[in-house]
Amino acid sequence: MKFNWTVFLTITLLLMMMGAGVFSAMWGFSLGREALKGVTQPEFRPGSNLSNRSENDSNTNHPRFLREEDILEEVEAQIQSHQPEVTPHSA
C-alpha cells in the first residue's frame, strides 16, 4: 500500500488545530480565573429589604415628577435668554 501524503497532512493539520484550541481554551480560562480572583458577590440581596421597609421609607426612594407646563416654561425662557432679538430690516 502506498503512503498517502494528503491524508497524513490533513490528519496532522486537524490534530494541530485541536491542540491549539485546547491550549487557547485552557490559557483563556486561567487568565479569566486569575483576573476574577479578587471579585466577590455582594453581601446582600436587593429584594430582601423590600418586605421590612416601613411606608415612610419606601416613599423617599420615589422620583419627584415635574409638571410638563413648568418644564416647557423653563425651556422657553432659556431659549429666549440665549437668542438675540431679531429686528426686521427696513429697506
mmCIF file of C-alpha atoms in Angstrom:
data_model
loop_
_atom_site.group_PDB
_atom_site.id
_atom_site.type_symbol
_atom_site.label_atom_id
_atom_site.label_comp_id
_atom_site.label_asym_id
_atom_site.label_seq_id
_atom_site.Cartn_x
_atom_site.Cartn_y
_atom_site.Cartn_z
ATOM 1 C CA MET A 1 0.000 0.000 0.000
ATOM 2 C CA LYS A 2 1.289 3.402 -0.961
ATOM 3 C CA PHE A 3 1.700 6.172 1.643
ATOM 4 C CA ASN A 4 -0.888 8.926 1.051
ATOM 5 C CA TRP A 5 0.610 12.331 1.952
ATOM 6 C CA THR A 6 -2.719 14.142 1.574
ATOM 7 C CA VAL A 7 -4.384 12.075 4.297
ATOM 8 C CA PHE A 8 -1.321 12.381 6.536
ATOM 9 C CA LEU A 9 -1.154 16.168 6.192
ATOM 10 C CA THR A 10 -4.929 16.542 6.682
ATOM 11 C CA ILE A 11 -4.907 14.495 9.886
ATOM 12 C CA THR A 12 -1.808 16.318 11.134
ATOM 13 C CA LEU A 13 -3.438 19.689 10.471
ATOM 14 C CA LEU A 14 -6.645 18.638 12.257
ATOM 15 C CA LEU A 15 -4.695 17.388 15.283
ATOM 16 C CA MET A 16 -2.679 20.620 15.438
ATOM 17 C CA MET A 17 -5.871 22.690 15.237
ATOM 18 C CA MET A 18 -7.460 20.666 18.043
ATOM 19 C CA GLY A 19 -4.317 21.057 20.144
ATOM 20 C CA ALA A 20 -4.283 24.815 19.549
ATOM 21 C CA GLY A 21 -7.972 25.009 20.526
ATOM 22 C CA VAL A 22 -7.425 23.089 23.764
ATOM 23 C CA PHE A 23 -4.350 25.180 24.577
ATOM 24 C CA SER A 24 -6.127 28.516 23.943
ATOM 25 C CA ALA A 25 -9.171 27.376 25.958
ATOM 26 C CA MET A 26 -7.017 26.423 28.928
ATOM 27 C CA TRP A 27 -4.996 29.630 28.679
ATOM 28 C CA GLY A 28 -8.137 31.801 28.445
ATOM 29 C CA PHE A 29 -9.703 30.005 31.395
ATOM 30 C CA SER A 30 -6.606 30.514 33.536
ATOM 31 C CA LEU A 31 -6.352 34.198 32.562
ATOM 32 C CA GLY A 32 -10.026 34.771 33.385
ATOM 33 C CA ARG A 33 -9.756 32.911 36.664
ATOM 34 C CA GLU A 34 -6.715 34.982 37.635
ATOM 35 C CA ALA A 35 -8.443 38.232 36.642
ATOM 36 C CA LEU A 36 -11.510 37.475 38.764
ATOM 37 C CA LYS A 37 -9.661 36.262 41.868
ATOM 38 C CA GLY A 38 -10.412 39.360 43.972
ATOM 39 C CA VAL A 39 -14.017 39.789 42.783
ATOM 40 C CA THR A 40 -16.745 38.684 45.174
ATOM 41 C CA GLN A 41 -20.512 38.775 45.120
ATOM 42 C CA PRO A 42 -22.382 41.407 47.117
ATOM 43 C CA GLU A 43 -23.203 40.526 50.709
ATOM 44 C CA PHE A 44 -26.894 41.361 50.427
ATOM 45 C CA ARG A 45 -29.855 40.534 48.257
ATOM 46 C CA PRO A 46 -31.618 43.604 46.852
ATOM 47 C CA GLY A 47 -35.107 42.108 47.233
ATOM 48 C CA SER A 48 -34.765 41.030 50.852
ATOM 49 C CA ASN A 49 -35.200 44.542 52.306
ATOM 50 C CA LEU A 50 -38.439 45.301 50.472
ATOM 51 C CA SER A 51 -40.719 43.493 52.916
ATOM 52 C CA ASN A 52 -39.067 45.035 56.019
ATOM 53 C CA ARG A 53 -39.423 48.668 54.991
ATOM 54 C CA SER A 54 -41.928 50.948 56.533
ATOM 55 C CA GLU A 55 -44.256 53.028 54.404
ATOM 56 C CA ASN A 56 -42.278 56.241 55.035
ATOM 57 C CA ASP A 57 -39.014 54.690 53.907
ATOM 58 C CA SER A 58 -40.485 53.464 50.641
ATOM 59 C CA ASN A 59 -41.722 56.959 49.733
ATOM 60 C CA THR A 60 -38.261 58.518 49.971
ATOM 61 C CA ASN A 61 -36.917 56.486 47.040
ATOM 62 C CA HIS A 62 -39.571 57.537 44.544
ATOM 63 C CA PRO A 63 -38.578 60.110 41.941
ATOM 64 C CA ARG A 64 -40.074 63.569 42.029
ATOM 65 C CA PHE A 65 -42.193 64.241 38.949
ATOM 66 C CA LEU A 66 -42.379 67.680 37.403
ATOM 67 C CA ARG A 67 -45.308 69.168 35.570
ATOM 68 C CA GLU A 68 -44.938 69.401 31.817
ATOM 69 C CA GLU A 69 -46.043 73.038 31.776
ATOM 70 C CA ASP A 70 -43.259 74.022 34.205
ATOM 71 C CA ILE A 71 -40.643 72.276 32.089
ATOM 72 C CA LEU A 72 -41.872 73.936 28.896
ATOM 73 C CA GLU A 73 -41.827 77.371 30.552
ATOM 74 C CA GLU A 74 -38.226 76.885 31.716
ATOM 75 C CA VAL A 75 -37.106 75.706 28.285
ATOM 76 C CA GLU A 76 -38.830 78.629 26.571
ATOM 77 C CA ALA A 77 -37.196 81.068 28.995
ATOM 78 C CA GLN A 78 -33.750 79.570 28.331
ATOM 79 C CA ILE A 79 -34.270 79.740 24.588
ATOM 80 C CA GLN A 80 -35.373 83.370 24.781
ATOM 81 C CA SER A 81 -32.436 84.358 27.007
ATOM 82 C CA HIS A 82 -29.831 82.890 24.615
ATOM 83 C CA GLN A 83 -31.244 84.255 21.351
ATOM 84 C CA PRO A 84 -30.611 87.847 20.324
ATOM 85 C CA GLU A 85 -33.582 89.986 19.398
ATOM 86 C CA VAL A 86 -34.404 89.745 15.720
ATOM 87 C CA THR A 87 -35.308 93.106 14.245
ATOM 88 C CA PRO A 88 -36.750 93.428 10.753
ATOM 89 C CA HIS A 89 -34.502 95.191 8.254
ATOM 90 C CA SER A 90 -36.043 98.234 6.678
ATOM 91 C CA ALA A 91 -35.234 98.949 3.040
#
